PDB file of C-alpha atoms in Angstrom:
ATOM      1  CA  UNK A   1     173.260 128.249 -33.456  1.00  0.00           C
ATOM      2  CA  UNK A   2     169.758 127.510 -34.722  1.00  0.00           C
ATOM      3  CA  UNK A   3     168.626 127.884 -38.346  1.00  0.00           C
ATOM      4  CA  UNK A   4     165.292 128.072 -40.066  1.00  0.00           C
ATOM      5  CA  UNK A   5     163.408 124.931 -39.188  1.00  0.00           C
ATOM      6  CA  UNK A   6     161.696 124.523 -42.462  1.00  0.00           C
ATOM      7  CA  UNK A   7     161.571 125.996 -45.936  1.00  0.00           C
ATOM      8  CA  UNK A   8     158.806 125.947 -48.500  1.00  0.00           C
ATOM      9  CA  UNK A   9     159.055 124.711 -52.062  1.00  0.00           C
ATOM     10  CA  UNK A  10     157.921 128.183 -53.131  1.00  0.00           C
ATOM     11  CA  UNK A  11     160.789 129.797 -51.419  1.00  0.00           C
ATOM     12  CA  UNK A  12     163.325 127.313 -52.816  1.00  0.00           C
ATOM     13  CA  UNK A  13     161.918 127.908 -56.420  1.00  0.00           C
ATOM     14  CA  UNK A  14     163.147 131.458 -56.226  1.00  0.00           C
ATOM     15  CA  UNK A  15     166.716 130.595 -55.206  1.00  0.00           C
ATOM     16  CA  UNK A  16     169.636 130.288 -57.583  1.00  0.00           C
ATOM     17  CA  UNK A  17     170.764 126.832 -58.510  1.00  0.00           C
ATOM     18  CA  UNK A  18     173.549 125.147 -56.614  1.00  0.00           C
ATOM     19  CA  UNK A  19     176.538 124.045 -58.802  1.00  0.00           C
ATOM     20  CA  UNK A  20     179.413 121.794 -58.107  1.00  0.00           C
ATOM     21  CA  UNK A  21     182.314 123.603 -59.710  1.00  0.00           C
ATOM     22  CA  UNK A  22     185.145 121.156 -58.820  1.00  0.00           C
ATOM     23  CA  UNK A  23     186.725 118.401 -60.625  1.00  0.00           C
ATOM     24  CA  UNK A  24     184.703 115.253 -61.448  1.00  0.00           C
ATOM     25  CA  UNK A  25     186.677 112.063 -62.006  1.00  0.00           C
ATOM     26  CA  UNK A  26     184.984 108.857 -63.278  1.00  0.00           C
ATOM     27  CA  UNK A  27     186.389 105.736 -61.778  1.00  0.00           C
ATOM     28  CA  UNK A  28     185.854 102.750 -64.051  1.00  0.00           C
ATOM     29  CA  UNK A  29     189.049 100.578 -63.401  1.00  0.00           C
ATOM     30  CA  UNK A  30     190.637  99.205 -60.303  1.00  0.00           C
ATOM     31  CA  UNK A  31     193.865 101.285 -60.851  1.00  0.00           C
ATOM     32  CA  UNK A  32     191.743 104.410 -60.920  1.00  0.00           C
ATOM     33  CA  UNK A  33     189.997 103.372 -57.873  1.00  0.00           C
ATOM     34  CA  UNK A  34     193.233 102.714 -56.005  1.00  0.00           C
ATOM     35  CA  UNK A  35     194.510 106.133 -56.942  1.00  0.00           C
ATOM     36  CA  UNK A  36     191.166 107.756 -55.793  1.00  0.00           C
ATOM     37  CA  UNK A  37     191.206 105.941 -52.503  1.00  0.00           C
ATOM     38  CA  UNK A  38     194.844 106.790 -51.870  1.00  0.00           C
ATOM     39  CA  UNK A  39     193.957 110.504 -52.080  1.00  0.00           C
ATOM     40  CA  UNK A  40     190.610 110.264 -50.177  1.00  0.00           C
ATOM     41  CA  UNK A  41     192.375 108.327 -47.354  1.00  0.00           C
ATOM     42  CA  UNK A  42     194.487 111.381 -46.618  1.00  0.00           C
ATOM     43  CA  UNK A  43     191.379 113.454 -45.698  1.00  0.00           C
ATOM     44  CA  UNK A  44     189.588 113.872 -42.384  1.00  0.00           C
ATOM     45  CA  UNK A  45     186.045 113.891 -43.931  1.00  0.00           C
ATOM     46  CA  UNK A  46     184.415 113.449 -47.305  1.00  0.00           C
ATOM     47  CA  UNK A  47     180.944 113.550 -48.815  1.00  0.00           C
ATOM     48  CA  UNK A  48     179.208 110.393 -49.664  1.00  0.00           C
ATOM     49  CA  UNK A  49     176.216 109.258 -51.796  1.00  0.00           C
ATOM     50  CA  UNK A  50     175.081 106.434 -54.038  1.00  0.00           C
ATOM     51  CA  UNK A  51     172.934 106.082 -57.104  1.00  0.00           C
ATOM     52  CA  UNK A  52     170.964 103.112 -58.357  1.00  0.00           C
ATOM     53  CA  UNK A  53     169.279 102.641 -61.666  1.00  0.00           C
ATOM     54  CA  UNK A  54     165.576 103.364 -61.043  1.00  0.00           C
ATOM     55  CA  UNK A  55     163.072 100.582 -61.582  1.00  0.00           C
ATOM     56  CA  UNK A  56     159.539 101.396 -62.573  1.00  0.00           C
ATOM     57  CA  UNK A  57     158.328  97.879 -61.815  1.00  0.00           C
ATOM     58  CA  UNK A  58     157.644  96.451 -58.395  1.00  0.00           C
ATOM     59  CA  UNK A  59     159.329  93.127 -59.289  1.00  0.00           C
ATOM     60  CA  UNK A  60     162.538  94.551 -60.543  1.00  0.00           C
ATOM     61  CA  UNK A  61     165.281  95.959 -58.388  1.00  0.00           C
ATOM     62  CA  UNK A  62     168.762  96.952 -59.671  1.00  0.00           C
ATOM     63  CA  UNK A  63     171.982  96.717 -57.809  1.00  0.00           C
ATOM     64  CA  UNK A  64     173.733  99.966 -56.809  1.00  0.00           C
ATOM     65  CA  UNK A  65     175.403 101.520 -59.892  1.00  0.00           C
ATOM     66  CA  UNK A  66     177.510 104.368 -58.503  1.00  0.00           C
ATOM     67  CA  UNK A  67     179.328 105.502 -55.254  1.00  0.00           C
ATOM     68  CA  UNK A  68     180.145 109.156 -55.093  1.00  0.00           C
ATOM     69  CA  UNK A  69     182.980 110.194 -52.715  1.00  0.00           C
ATOM     70  CA  UNK A  70     183.799 113.958 -52.659  1.00  0.00           C
ATOM     71  CA  UNK A  71     186.385 116.300 -51.142  1.00  0.00           C
ATOM     72  CA  UNK A  72     185.964 120.009 -51.168  1.00  0.00           C
ATOM     73  CA  UNK A  73     187.047 120.284 -54.746  1.00  0.00           C
ATOM     74  CA  UNK A  74     187.057 116.847 -56.268  1.00  0.00           C
ATOM     75  CA  UNK A  75     184.334 114.207 -56.592  1.00  0.00           C
ATOM     76  CA  UNK A  76     185.039 110.647 -57.640  1.00  0.00           C
ATOM     77  CA  UNK A  77     182.156 108.882 -59.315  1.00  0.00           C
ATOM     78  CA  UNK A  78     182.889 105.132 -58.790  1.00  0.00           C
ATOM     79  CA  UNK A  79     181.021 103.124 -61.382  1.00  0.00           C
ATOM     80  CA  UNK A  80     180.269  99.770 -59.620  1.00  0.00           C
ATOM     81  CA  UNK A  81     178.611  98.333 -62.796  1.00  0.00           C
ATOM     82  CA  UNK A  82     181.949  98.896 -64.618  1.00  0.00           C
ATOM     83  CA  UNK A  83     183.992  97.408 -61.727  1.00  0.00           C
ATOM     84  CA  UNK A  84     181.625  94.440 -61.486  1.00  0.00           C
ATOM     85  CA  UNK A  85     180.656  95.101 -57.843  1.00  0.00           C
ATOM     86  CA  UNK A  86     182.590  96.480 -54.891  1.00  0.00           C
ATOM     87  CA  UNK A  87     186.287  95.704 -55.085  1.00  0.00           C
ATOM     88  CA  UNK A  88     188.025  94.845 -51.686  1.00  0.00           C
ATOM     89  CA  UNK A  89     189.882  98.261 -51.723  1.00  0.00           C
ATOM     90  CA  UNK A  90     186.536 100.108 -51.728  1.00  0.00           C
ATOM     91  CA  UNK A  91     185.123  97.758 -48.969  1.00  0.00           C
ATOM     92  CA  UNK A  92     188.258  98.585 -46.895  1.00  0.00           C
ATOM     93  CA  UNK A  93     187.790 102.334 -47.386  1.00  0.00           C
ATOM     94  CA  UNK A  94     184.085 102.153 -46.390  1.00  0.00           C
ATOM     95  CA  UNK A  95     185.152 100.421 -43.154  1.00  0.00           C
ATOM     96  CA  UNK A  96     188.036 102.959 -42.572  1.00  0.00           C
ATOM     97  CA  UNK A  97     187.356 104.691 -39.146  1.00  0.00           C
ATOM     98  CA  UNK A  98     189.920 107.376 -39.867  1.00  0.00           C
ATOM     99  CA  UNK A  99     187.896 109.149 -42.534  1.00  0.00           C
ATOM    100  CA  UNK A 100     184.483 110.587 -41.672  1.00  0.00           C
ATOM    101  CA  UNK A 101     181.922 109.866 -44.415  1.00  0.00           C
ATOM    102  CA  UNK A 102     179.020 112.288 -44.448  1.00  0.00           C
ATOM    103  CA  UNK A 103     175.812 111.376 -46.230  1.00  0.00           C
ATOM    104  CA  UNK A 104     172.015 111.685 -46.040  1.00  0.00           C
ATOM    105  CA  UNK A 105     169.456 109.017 -45.455  1.00  0.00           C
ATOM    106  CA  UNK A 106     172.261 106.441 -45.058  1.00  0.00           C
ATOM    107  CA  UNK A 107     169.960 103.498 -44.313  1.00  0.00           C
ATOM    108  CA  UNK A 108     168.911 103.527 -47.931  1.00  0.00           C
ATOM    109  CA  UNK A 109     172.526 103.603 -49.054  1.00  0.00           C
ATOM    110  CA  UNK A 110     173.551 100.899 -46.657  1.00  0.00           C
ATOM    111  CA  UNK A 111     170.682  98.667 -47.812  1.00  0.00           C
ATOM    112  CA  UNK A 112     171.901  99.070 -51.357  1.00  0.00           C
ATOM    113  CA  UNK A 113     175.435  98.176 -50.339  1.00  0.00           C
ATOM    114  CA  UNK A 114     174.289  95.046 -48.447  1.00  0.00           C
ATOM    115  CA  UNK A 115     172.711  93.769 -51.618  1.00  0.00           C
ATOM    116  CA  UNK A 116     176.170  93.366 -53.054  1.00  0.00           C
ATOM    117  CA  UNK A 117     178.539  93.033 -50.062  1.00  0.00           C
ATOM    118  CA  UNK A 118     178.635  92.273 -46.368  1.00  0.00           C
ATOM    119  CA  UNK A 119     180.771  95.403 -45.589  1.00  0.00           C
ATOM    120  CA  UNK A 120     180.134  97.017 -42.287  1.00  0.00           C
ATOM    121  CA  UNK A 121     180.551 100.845 -42.918  1.00  0.00           C
ATOM    122  CA  UNK A 122     182.667 102.710 -40.435  1.00  0.00           C
ATOM    123  CA  UNK A 123     182.612 106.392 -39.271  1.00  0.00           C
ATOM    124  CA  UNK A 124     179.564 107.516 -41.190  1.00  0.00           C
ATOM    125  CA  UNK A 125     177.544 110.617 -40.174  1.00  0.00           C
ATOM    126  CA  UNK A 126     173.879 110.820 -41.305  1.00  0.00           C
ATOM    127  CA  UNK A 127     172.865 114.467 -41.878  1.00  0.00           C
ATOM    128  CA  UNK A 128     169.147 113.555 -41.101  1.00  0.00           C
ATOM    129  CA  UNK A 129     170.260 112.901 -37.496  1.00  0.00           C
ATOM    130  CA  UNK A 130     172.917 115.538 -37.310  1.00  0.00           C
ATOM    131  CA  UNK A 131     170.897 118.566 -38.439  1.00  0.00           C
ATOM    132  CA  UNK A 132     168.339 118.096 -35.687  1.00  0.00           C
ATOM    133  CA  UNK A 133     170.793 119.501 -33.091  1.00  0.00           C
ATOM    134  CA  UNK A 134     170.687 122.710 -35.117  1.00  0.00           C
ATOM    135  CA  UNK A 135     166.887 123.117 -35.131  1.00  0.00           C
ATOM    136  CA  UNK A 136     166.462 122.051 -38.742  1.00  0.00           C
ATOM    137  CA  UNK A 137     163.328 119.898 -39.145  1.00  0.00           C
ATOM    138  CA  UNK A 138     163.326 119.476 -42.944  1.00  0.00           C
ATOM    139  CA  UNK A 139     165.158 116.253 -43.846  1.00  0.00           C
ATOM    140  CA  UNK A 140     165.785 116.273 -47.607  1.00  0.00           C
ATOM    141  CA  UNK A 141     169.099 117.297 -48.999  1.00  0.00           C
ATOM    142  CA  UNK A 142     167.497 120.006 -51.093  1.00  0.00           C
ATOM    143  CA  UNK A 143     165.801 121.626 -48.191  1.00  0.00           C
ATOM    144  CA  UNK A 144     168.707 121.405 -45.729  1.00  0.00           C
ATOM    145  CA  UNK A 145     171.047 122.902 -48.465  1.00  0.00           C
ATOM    146  CA  UNK A 146     168.522 125.707 -49.245  1.00  0.00           C
ATOM    147  CA  UNK A 147     168.099 126.573 -45.528  1.00  0.00           C
ATOM    148  CA  UNK A 148     171.823 126.915 -44.983  1.00  0.00           C
ATOM    149  CA  UNK A 149     173.101 128.249 -48.411  1.00  0.00           C
ATOM    150  CA  UNK A 150     170.013 129.843 -50.055  1.00  0.00           C
ATOM    151  CA  UNK A 151     170.511 127.718 -53.170  1.00  0.00           C
ATOM    152  CA  UNK A 152     168.428 124.956 -54.679  1.00  0.00           C
ATOM    153  CA  UNK A 153     169.683 121.570 -55.687  1.00  0.00           C
ATOM    154  CA  UNK A 154     168.010 120.259 -58.842  1.00  0.00           C
ATOM    155  CA  UNK A 155     166.897 116.572 -58.677  1.00  0.00           C
ATOM    156  CA  UNK A 156     166.103 116.392 -62.380  1.00  0.00           C
ATOM    157  CA  UNK A 157     168.671 113.602 -63.074  1.00  0.00           C
ATOM    158  CA  UNK A 158     167.777 111.411 -60.106  1.00  0.00           C
ATOM    159  CA  UNK A 159     165.693 108.971 -62.048  1.00  0.00           C
ATOM    160  CA  UNK A 160     168.035 108.513 -64.972  1.00  0.00           C
ATOM    161  CA  UNK A 161     169.891 105.230 -66.012  1.00  0.00           C
ATOM    162  CA  UNK A 162     172.984 105.108 -63.814  1.00  0.00           C
ATOM    163  CA  UNK A 163     174.113 101.988 -65.618  1.00  0.00           C
ATOM    164  CA  UNK A 164     174.302 103.645 -69.049  1.00  0.00           C
ATOM    165  CA  UNK A 165     177.510 103.075 -70.942  1.00  0.00           C
ATOM    166  CA  UNK A 166     178.420 106.685 -70.647  1.00  0.00           C
ATOM    167  CA  UNK A 167     177.208 109.124 -67.969  1.00  0.00           C
ATOM    168  CA  UNK A 168     176.001 112.464 -69.420  1.00  0.00           C
ATOM    169  CA  UNK A 169     177.457 115.698 -68.159  1.00  0.00           C
ATOM    170  CA  UNK A 170     174.164 116.369 -66.411  1.00  0.00           C
ATOM    171  CA  UNK A 171     174.345 113.018 -64.597  1.00  0.00           C
ATOM    172  CA  UNK A 172     177.989 113.659 -63.585  1.00  0.00           C
ATOM    173  CA  UNK A 173     177.227 117.054 -62.191  1.00  0.00           C
ATOM    174  CA  UNK A 174     174.111 115.933 -60.392  1.00  0.00           C
ATOM    175  CA  UNK A 175     175.931 112.997 -58.752  1.00  0.00           C
ATOM    176  CA  UNK A 176     178.872 115.051 -57.740  1.00  0.00           C
ATOM    177  CA  UNK A 177     176.694 117.821 -56.257  1.00  0.00           C
ATOM    178  CA  UNK A 178     174.815 115.304 -54.051  1.00  0.00           C
ATOM    179  CA  UNK A 179     177.942 113.972 -52.386  1.00  0.00           C
ATOM    180  CA  UNK A 180     179.775 117.328 -52.295  1.00  0.00           C
ATOM    181  CA  UNK A 181     176.736 119.192 -50.782  1.00  0.00           C
ATOM    182  CA  UNK A 182     176.645 116.601 -47.899  1.00  0.00           C
ATOM    183  CA  UNK A 183     180.123 117.568 -47.061  1.00  0.00           C
ATOM    184  CA  UNK A 184     179.524 121.358 -47.354  1.00  0.00           C
ATOM    185  CA  UNK A 185     176.469 121.036 -45.015  1.00  0.00           C
ATOM    186  CA  UNK A 186     178.458 119.174 -42.387  1.00  0.00           C
ATOM    187  CA  UNK A 187     181.450 121.602 -42.501  1.00  0.00           C
ATOM    188  CA  UNK A 188     179.242 124.631 -42.369  1.00  0.00           C
ATOM    189  CA  UNK A 189     177.395 123.362 -39.250  1.00  0.00           C
ATOM    190  CA  UNK A 190     180.539 122.336 -37.613  1.00  0.00           C
ATOM    191  CA  UNK A 191     181.946 125.813 -38.039  1.00  0.00           C
ATOM    192  CA  UNK A 192     178.736 127.343 -36.659  1.00  0.00           C
ATOM    193  CA  UNK A 193     178.978 125.518 -33.314  1.00  0.00           C
TER     194      UNK A 193
END
């Protein structure tokens, strides 16, 4: 099945906002991480994304702050800055071939991961490659989601401080929506085959 190849910003501006209505769980301790990964390891596929504190200077780069892993109804926001890097359990999960991890523009995520670990991610699907088989030419998460679901994803929180002591409700919802929407896109396209 082929879908619209492209969508305009004007068309997207008229769409209702996409909202993640599931449970959002902050993971800031290794115990909470172990519990999250135990649950996620039982699933066939999950949504994946990362966030890094933005730098507004060419000479300053920050390490990845957040890894988002989402099921259909629960998104775990793993705060790497609170865990002081990537714990071995998370590295093992990212290598786990049994769970598909669906993301977008994964090269950027992998580059961020490689700044803090040598993990070789396993069984990842990059939607930018995947959607081409369905005739979709737009490659941004916002546009792919709008083409398939006629809803817009707000990127207002993207350039906020992901290393803040506390994440705002808006940051949490934004981060969860990004990972969850990757999973929704993949599942929708798989069903349309």
